């Protein structure tokens, strides 16, 4: 579905919206998600192994808009560029920004820029330029009323300023409710979870 505030689609990295909370907060096995095949995964086991790592691909899928490839089709493309790697013990590493940006530019026609140091105020400038921003935050951003336990490790897609111009509107691939899947925070609150890095995207002219 599209967001009424910014018109970007709302997607989650798990196929069933109503199961995101049980999976990420209660330990439900993702393989039990009855909609797993909608992700493009080849099996429930592949879906369960990878979906928790695909916040970046979910952000990309939202940035691409209507007609975007499936989540795992995007994963396959990113793997081909080295944006994800797998260790010998099977551990999944990524998202690696530079090869991801190359993938996005070459295969999806988006202007992608890596921001290794990004001040919160600079995010507003990027949004004003018509860019969306994949920002590295702590996954606990879905509970902004609690103290931030850290910064980084999860990606959300910032799509616009808030209506008053001072905060950010963003879509969270691991949002557990409608209000956290398409959320708004004052910039100072967002900063508590923000790691100061990300990737900005814009449709190529």
PDB file of C-alpha atoms in Angstrom:
ATOM      1  CA  UNK A   1       0.000   0.000   0.000  1.00  0.00           C
ATOM      2  CA  UNK A   2       1.060   3.603  -0.548  1.00  0.00           C
ATOM      3  CA  UNK A   3       1.645   6.035   2.312  1.00  0.00           C
ATOM      4  CA  UNK A   4      -0.835   8.942   2.387  1.00  0.00           C
ATOM      5  CA  UNK A   5       1.860  11.280   3.738  1.00  0.00           C
ATOM      6  CA  UNK A   6       4.572  10.725   1.106  1.00  0.00           C
ATOM      7  CA  UNK A   7       3.137   8.446  -1.603  1.00  0.00           C
ATOM      8  CA  UNK A   8       5.975   5.942  -1.254  1.00  0.00           C
ATOM      9  CA  UNK A   9       4.810   2.339  -0.820  1.00  0.00           C
ATOM     10  CA  UNK A  10       5.010   0.746   2.612  1.00  0.00           C
ATOM     11  CA  UNK A  11       6.773  -2.626   2.685  1.00  0.00           C
ATOM     12  CA  UNK A  12       8.274  -4.737   5.446  1.00  0.00           C
ATOM     13  CA  UNK A  13      11.146  -7.179   5.286  1.00  0.00           C
ATOM     14  CA  UNK A  14       8.790  -9.927   6.427  1.00  0.00           C
ATOM     15  CA  UNK A  15       5.937 -10.793   4.094  1.00  0.00           C
ATOM     16  CA  UNK A  16       3.083 -10.601   6.602  1.00  0.00           C
ATOM     17  CA  UNK A  17       2.674  -7.192   8.263  1.00  0.00           C
ATOM     18  CA  UNK A  18       0.892  -8.711  11.248  1.00  0.00           C
ATOM     19  CA  UNK A  19       3.766 -11.110  11.943  1.00  0.00           C
ATOM     20  CA  UNK A  20       6.590  -8.566  12.057  1.00  0.00           C
ATOM     21  CA  UNK A  21       6.091  -7.959  15.779  1.00  0.00           C
ATOM     22  CA  UNK A  22       5.918 -11.647  16.727  1.00  0.00           C
ATOM     23  CA  UNK A  23       9.016 -12.366  14.611  1.00  0.00           C
ATOM     24  CA  UNK A  24      11.253  -9.503  15.738  1.00  0.00           C
ATOM     25  CA  UNK A  25      10.076  -9.170  19.329  1.00  0.00           C
ATOM     26  CA  UNK A  26       8.701 -12.550  20.359  1.00  0.00           C
ATOM     27  CA  UNK A  27      10.954 -15.005  18.550  1.00  0.00           C
ATOM     28  CA  UNK A  28       8.437 -16.443  16.099  1.00  0.00           C
ATOM     29  CA  UNK A  29      10.197 -18.537  13.451  1.00  0.00           C
ATOM     30  CA  UNK A  30       9.963 -16.603  10.160  1.00  0.00           C
ATOM     31  CA  UNK A  31       9.594 -19.928   8.341  1.00  0.00           C
ATOM     32  CA  UNK A  32       6.071 -20.109   9.769  1.00  0.00           C
ATOM     33  CA  UNK A  33       5.036 -16.966   7.840  1.00  0.00           C
ATOM     34  CA  UNK A  34       2.320 -18.251   5.479  1.00  0.00           C
ATOM     35  CA  UNK A  35       3.086 -15.493   2.948  1.00  0.00           C
ATOM     36  CA  UNK A  36       6.801 -16.304   2.666  1.00  0.00           C
ATOM     37  CA  UNK A  37       6.540 -17.074  -1.070  1.00  0.00           C
ATOM     38  CA  UNK A  38       5.420 -13.484  -1.762  1.00  0.00           C
ATOM     39  CA  UNK A  39       8.983 -12.405  -0.943  1.00  0.00           C
ATOM     40  CA  UNK A  40      10.396 -14.303  -3.895  1.00  0.00           C
ATOM     41  CA  UNK A  41      12.339 -16.697  -1.665  1.00  0.00           C
ATOM     42  CA  UNK A  42      12.778 -20.235  -2.957  1.00  0.00           C
ATOM     43  CA  UNK A  43      11.757 -21.917   0.292  1.00  0.00           C
ATOM     44  CA  UNK A  44      10.613 -21.149   3.836  1.00  0.00           C
ATOM     45  CA  UNK A  45      14.135 -21.970   5.024  1.00  0.00           C
ATOM     46  CA  UNK A  46      15.750 -19.436   2.677  1.00  0.00           C
ATOM     47  CA  UNK A  47      13.169 -16.843   3.668  1.00  0.00           C
ATOM     48  CA  UNK A  48      13.783 -17.457   7.382  1.00  0.00           C
ATOM     49  CA  UNK A  49      17.563 -17.234   6.967  1.00  0.00           C
ATOM     50  CA  UNK A  50      17.620 -14.035   4.933  1.00  0.00           C
ATOM     51  CA  UNK A  51      14.553 -11.878   5.629  1.00  0.00           C
ATOM     52  CA  UNK A  52      15.953 -10.426   8.834  1.00  0.00           C
ATOM     53  CA  UNK A  53      18.955  -9.129   6.888  1.00  0.00           C
ATOM     54  CA  UNK A  54      16.990  -7.456   4.114  1.00  0.00           C
ATOM     55  CA  UNK A  55      16.039  -4.091   5.594  1.00  0.00           C
ATOM     56  CA  UNK A  56      18.186  -2.441   2.915  1.00  0.00           C
ATOM     57  CA  UNK A  57      16.487  -4.341   0.092  1.00  0.00           C
ATOM     58  CA  UNK A  58      13.121  -3.412   1.572  1.00  0.00           C
ATOM     59  CA  UNK A  59      14.139   0.259   1.551  1.00  0.00           C
ATOM     60  CA  UNK A  60      15.231  -0.089  -2.066  1.00  0.00           C
ATOM     61  CA  UNK A  61      11.959  -1.776  -2.970  1.00  0.00           C
ATOM     62  CA  UNK A  62      10.038   1.149  -1.473  1.00  0.00           C
ATOM     63  CA  UNK A  63      12.266   3.679  -3.245  1.00  0.00           C
ATOM     64  CA  UNK A  64      11.661   1.955  -6.583  1.00  0.00           C
ATOM     65  CA  UNK A  65       7.916   2.324  -6.141  1.00  0.00           C
ATOM     66  CA  UNK A  66       5.197   0.497  -8.043  1.00  0.00           C
ATOM     67  CA  UNK A  67       6.427  -2.394 -10.119  1.00  0.00           C
ATOM     68  CA  UNK A  68       9.556  -2.984  -8.039  1.00  0.00           C
ATOM     69  CA  UNK A  69      11.009  -6.499  -8.150  1.00  0.00           C
ATOM     70  CA  UNK A  70      10.397  -8.884  -5.293  1.00  0.00           C
ATOM     71  CA  UNK A  71      12.473  -8.653  -2.146  1.00  0.00           C
ATOM     72  CA  UNK A  72      14.581 -11.705  -2.968  1.00  0.00           C
ATOM     73  CA  UNK A  73      15.037 -10.684  -6.597  1.00  0.00           C
ATOM     74  CA  UNK A  74      16.619  -7.493  -5.268  1.00  0.00           C
ATOM     75  CA  UNK A  75      18.682  -9.598  -2.841  1.00  0.00           C
ATOM     76  CA  UNK A  76      19.949 -11.701  -5.735  1.00  0.00           C
ATOM     77  CA  UNK A  77      21.001  -8.590  -7.636  1.00  0.00           C
ATOM     78  CA  UNK A  78      22.780  -7.134  -4.630  1.00  0.00           C
ATOM     79  CA  UNK A  79      24.576 -10.433  -4.009  1.00  0.00           C
ATOM     80  CA  UNK A  80      25.870 -10.354  -7.564  1.00  0.00           C
ATOM     81  CA  UNK A  81      27.515  -6.987  -6.863  1.00  0.00           C
ATOM     82  CA  UNK A  82      29.016  -8.037  -3.523  1.00  0.00           C
ATOM     83  CA  UNK A  83      26.678  -5.879  -1.454  1.00  0.00           C
ATOM     84  CA  UNK A  84      26.120  -8.944   0.733  1.00  0.00           C
ATOM     85  CA  UNK A  85      28.689 -11.604   1.539  1.00  0.00           C
ATOM     86  CA  UNK A  86      28.528 -14.922   3.349  1.00  0.00           C
ATOM     87  CA  UNK A  87      31.301 -16.105   5.648  1.00  0.00           C
ATOM     88  CA  UNK A  88      32.587 -19.643   5.624  1.00  0.00           C
ATOM     89  CA  UNK A  89      30.433 -20.385   8.652  1.00  0.00           C
ATOM     90  CA  UNK A  90      27.370 -19.120   6.811  1.00  0.00           C
ATOM     91  CA  UNK A  91      27.076 -15.741   8.536  1.00  0.00           C
ATOM     92  CA  UNK A  92      25.511 -13.064   6.318  1.00  0.00           C
ATOM     93  CA  UNK A  93      27.360  -9.730   6.132  1.00  0.00           C
ATOM     94  CA  UNK A  94      26.054  -6.487   4.641  1.00  0.00           C
ATOM     95  CA  UNK A  95      24.672  -4.227   3.395  1.00  0.00           C
ATOM     96  CA  UNK A  96      27.971  -2.902   1.954  1.00  0.00           C
ATOM     97  CA  UNK A  97      27.188   0.581   0.674  1.00  0.00           C
ATOM     98  CA  UNK A  98      29.604   1.080  -2.233  1.00  0.00           C
ATOM     99  CA  UNK A  99      28.729  -2.064  -4.215  1.00  0.00           C
ATOM    100  CA  UNK A 100      25.071  -1.528  -3.324  1.00  0.00           C
ATOM    101  CA  UNK A 101      25.190   1.952  -4.848  1.00  0.00           C
ATOM    102  CA  UNK A 102      26.795   0.539  -8.007  1.00  0.00           C
ATOM    103  CA  UNK A 103      24.059  -2.098  -8.219  1.00  0.00           C
ATOM    104  CA  UNK A 104      21.303   0.470  -7.811  1.00  0.00           C
ATOM    105  CA  UNK A 105      22.785   2.800 -10.419  1.00  0.00           C
ATOM    106  CA  UNK A 106      23.537   0.142 -13.011  1.00  0.00           C
ATOM    107  CA  UNK A 107      20.543  -2.157 -12.646  1.00  0.00           C
ATOM    108  CA  UNK A 108      17.749   0.124 -11.432  1.00  0.00           C
ATOM    109  CA  UNK A 109      18.634   3.516 -12.887  1.00  0.00           C
ATOM    110  CA  UNK A 110      18.651   5.412  -9.607  1.00  0.00           C
ATOM    111  CA  UNK A 111      21.189   8.069  -8.740  1.00  0.00           C
ATOM    112  CA  UNK A 112      22.733   6.593  -5.579  1.00  0.00           C
ATOM    113  CA  UNK A 113      25.221   8.418  -3.347  1.00  0.00           C
ATOM    114  CA  UNK A 114      27.026   6.940  -0.332  1.00  0.00           C
ATOM    115  CA  UNK A 115      27.234   9.208   2.725  1.00  0.00           C
ATOM    116  CA  UNK A 116      29.825   7.875   5.154  1.00  0.00           C
ATOM    117  CA  UNK A 117      29.434  10.926   7.390  1.00  0.00           C
ATOM    118  CA  UNK A 118      25.992  12.458   7.409  1.00  0.00           C
ATOM    119  CA  UNK A 119      24.776  15.047   9.907  1.00  0.00           C
ATOM    120  CA  UNK A 120      21.065  14.959  10.783  1.00  0.00           C
ATOM    121  CA  UNK A 121      20.588  18.450   9.348  1.00  0.00           C
ATOM    122  CA  UNK A 122      22.082  17.285   6.048  1.00  0.00           C
ATOM    123  CA  UNK A 123      19.298  14.721   5.768  1.00  0.00           C
ATOM    124  CA  UNK A 124      16.805  17.574   5.511  1.00  0.00           C
ATOM    125  CA  UNK A 125      18.852  19.131   2.709  1.00  0.00           C
ATOM    126  CA  UNK A 126      18.869  15.832   0.804  1.00  0.00           C
ATOM    127  CA  UNK A 127      15.107  15.467   1.224  1.00  0.00           C
ATOM    128  CA  UNK A 128      14.653  19.021  -0.035  1.00  0.00           C
ATOM    129  CA  UNK A 129      16.632  18.045  -3.149  1.00  0.00           C
ATOM    130  CA  UNK A 130      14.073  15.347  -3.897  1.00  0.00           C
ATOM    131  CA  UNK A 131      16.196  12.463  -2.634  1.00  0.00           C
ATOM    132  CA  UNK A 132      15.137   9.674  -0.315  1.00  0.00           C
ATOM    133  CA  UNK A 133      17.670   8.554   2.288  1.00  0.00           C
ATOM    134  CA  UNK A 134      18.421   5.054   3.507  1.00  0.00           C
ATOM    135  CA  UNK A 135      19.673   5.879   7.002  1.00  0.00           C
ATOM    136  CA  UNK A 136      21.485   3.589   9.420  1.00  0.00           C
ATOM    137  CA  UNK A 137      19.630   3.543  12.738  1.00  0.00           C
ATOM    138  CA  UNK A 138      19.173   1.232  15.692  1.00  0.00           C
ATOM    139  CA  UNK A 139      16.234  -1.110  15.210  1.00  0.00           C
ATOM    140  CA  UNK A 140      14.777   0.130  18.512  1.00  0.00           C
ATOM    141  CA  UNK A 141      13.677   3.284  16.679  1.00  0.00           C
ATOM    142  CA  UNK A 142      10.267   1.621  16.597  1.00  0.00           C
ATOM    143  CA  UNK A 143      10.122   2.409  20.335  1.00  0.00           C
ATOM    144  CA  UNK A 144      11.172   6.083  20.384  1.00  0.00           C
ATOM    145  CA  UNK A 145       9.648   6.617  23.809  1.00  0.00           C
ATOM    146  CA  UNK A 146      12.381   4.384  25.287  1.00  0.00           C
ATOM    147  CA  UNK A 147      16.087   5.240  25.710  1.00  0.00           C
ATOM    148  CA  UNK A 148      18.097   4.466  22.581  1.00  0.00           C
ATOM    149  CA  UNK A 149      20.249   1.373  23.248  1.00  0.00           C
ATOM    150  CA  UNK A 150      22.620   2.205  20.405  1.00  0.00           C
ATOM    151  CA  UNK A 151      22.968   3.615  16.901  1.00  0.00           C
ATOM    152  CA  UNK A 152      23.068   1.827  13.572  1.00  0.00           C
ATOM    153  CA  UNK A 153      22.655  -1.760  12.432  1.00  0.00           C
ATOM    154  CA  UNK A 154      19.278  -1.294  10.708  1.00  0.00           C
ATOM    155  CA  UNK A 155      18.129   0.730   7.703  1.00  0.00           C
ATOM    156  CA  UNK A 156      15.022   2.875   7.318  1.00  0.00           C
ATOM    157  CA  UNK A 157      13.924   4.948   4.327  1.00  0.00           C
ATOM    158  CA  UNK A 158      13.458   8.658   4.961  1.00  0.00           C
ATOM    159  CA  UNK A 159      11.104  10.076   2.357  1.00  0.00           C
ATOM    160  CA  UNK A 160      10.202  13.630   3.413  1.00  0.00           C
ATOM    161  CA  UNK A 161      10.198  16.276   6.098  1.00  0.00           C
ATOM    162  CA  UNK A 162       7.305  16.324   8.512  1.00  0.00           C
ATOM    163  CA  UNK A 163       4.525  18.782   7.712  1.00  0.00           C
ATOM    164  CA  UNK A 164       5.988  21.372  10.104  1.00  0.00           C
ATOM    165  CA  UNK A 165       9.342  21.097   8.309  1.00  0.00           C
ATOM    166  CA  UNK A 166      11.389  20.281  11.398  1.00  0.00           C
ATOM    167  CA  UNK A 167      11.296  16.481  11.566  1.00  0.00           C
ATOM    168  CA  UNK A 168      11.536  13.441   9.315  1.00  0.00           C
ATOM    169  CA  UNK A 169       8.982  11.057   7.877  1.00  0.00           C
ATOM    170  CA  UNK A 170      10.340   7.544   7.339  1.00  0.00           C
ATOM    171  CA  UNK A 171       9.330   3.988   6.513  1.00  0.00           C
ATOM    172  CA  UNK A 172      10.677   1.252   8.767  1.00  0.00           C
ATOM    173  CA  UNK A 173      11.080  -2.241   7.253  1.00  0.00           C
ATOM    174  CA  UNK A 174      10.698  -3.784  10.726  1.00  0.00           C
ATOM    175  CA  UNK A 175       7.864  -1.571  11.922  1.00  0.00           C
ATOM    176  CA  UNK A 176       5.489  -3.580  14.072  1.00  0.00           C
ATOM    177  CA  UNK A 177       2.404  -1.393  13.597  1.00  0.00           C
ATOM    178  CA  UNK A 178       1.036   1.024  11.016  1.00  0.00           C
ATOM    179  CA  UNK A 179       2.345   3.925  13.110  1.00  0.00           C
ATOM    180  CA  UNK A 180       5.888   2.521  13.184  1.00  0.00           C
ATOM    181  CA  UNK A 181       5.967   1.284   9.576  1.00  0.00           C
ATOM    182  CA  UNK A 182       5.299   4.860   8.379  1.00  0.00           C
ATOM    183  CA  UNK A 183       6.571   7.037  11.214  1.00  0.00           C
ATOM    184  CA  UNK A 184       7.549  10.597  12.041  1.00  0.00           C
ATOM    185  CA  UNK A 185      10.036  11.920  14.577  1.00  0.00           C
ATOM    186  CA  UNK A 186      11.533  15.302  15.433  1.00  0.00           C
ATOM    187  CA  UNK A 187      15.083  15.436  14.131  1.00  0.00           C
ATOM    188  CA  UNK A 188      16.523  15.494  17.657  1.00  0.00           C
ATOM    189  CA  UNK A 189      14.664  12.282  18.513  1.00  0.00           C
ATOM    190  CA  UNK A 190      15.709  10.601  15.274  1.00  0.00           C
ATOM    191  CA  UNK A 191      19.322  11.536  15.985  1.00  0.00           C
ATOM    192  CA  UNK A 192      19.354   9.401  19.154  1.00  0.00           C
ATOM    193  CA  UNK A 193      19.163   6.264  16.988  1.00  0.00           C
ATOM    194  CA  UNK A 194      21.044   7.503  13.911  1.00  0.00           C
ATOM    195  CA  UNK A 195      24.588   6.303  13.173  1.00  0.00           C
ATOM    196  CA  UNK A 196      25.485   9.245  10.930  1.00  0.00           C
ATOM    197  CA  UNK A 197      25.705   7.362   7.640  1.00  0.00           C
ATOM    198  CA  UNK A 198      23.530   6.129   4.802  1.00  0.00           C
ATOM    199  CA  UNK A 199      22.779   6.138   1.098  1.00  0.00           C
ATOM    200  CA  UNK A 200      20.647   8.705  -0.720  1.00  0.00           C
ATOM    201  CA  UNK A 201      18.620   7.838  -3.794  1.00  0.00           C
ATOM    202  CA  UNK A 202      16.868   9.704  -6.569  1.00  0.00           C
ATOM    203  CA  UNK A 203      15.406   8.706  -9.898  1.00  0.00           C
ATOM    204  CA  UNK A 204      17.982   9.444 -12.593  1.00  0.00           C
ATOM    205  CA  UNK A 205      17.062  12.389 -14.812  1.00  0.00           C
TER     206      UNK A 205
END
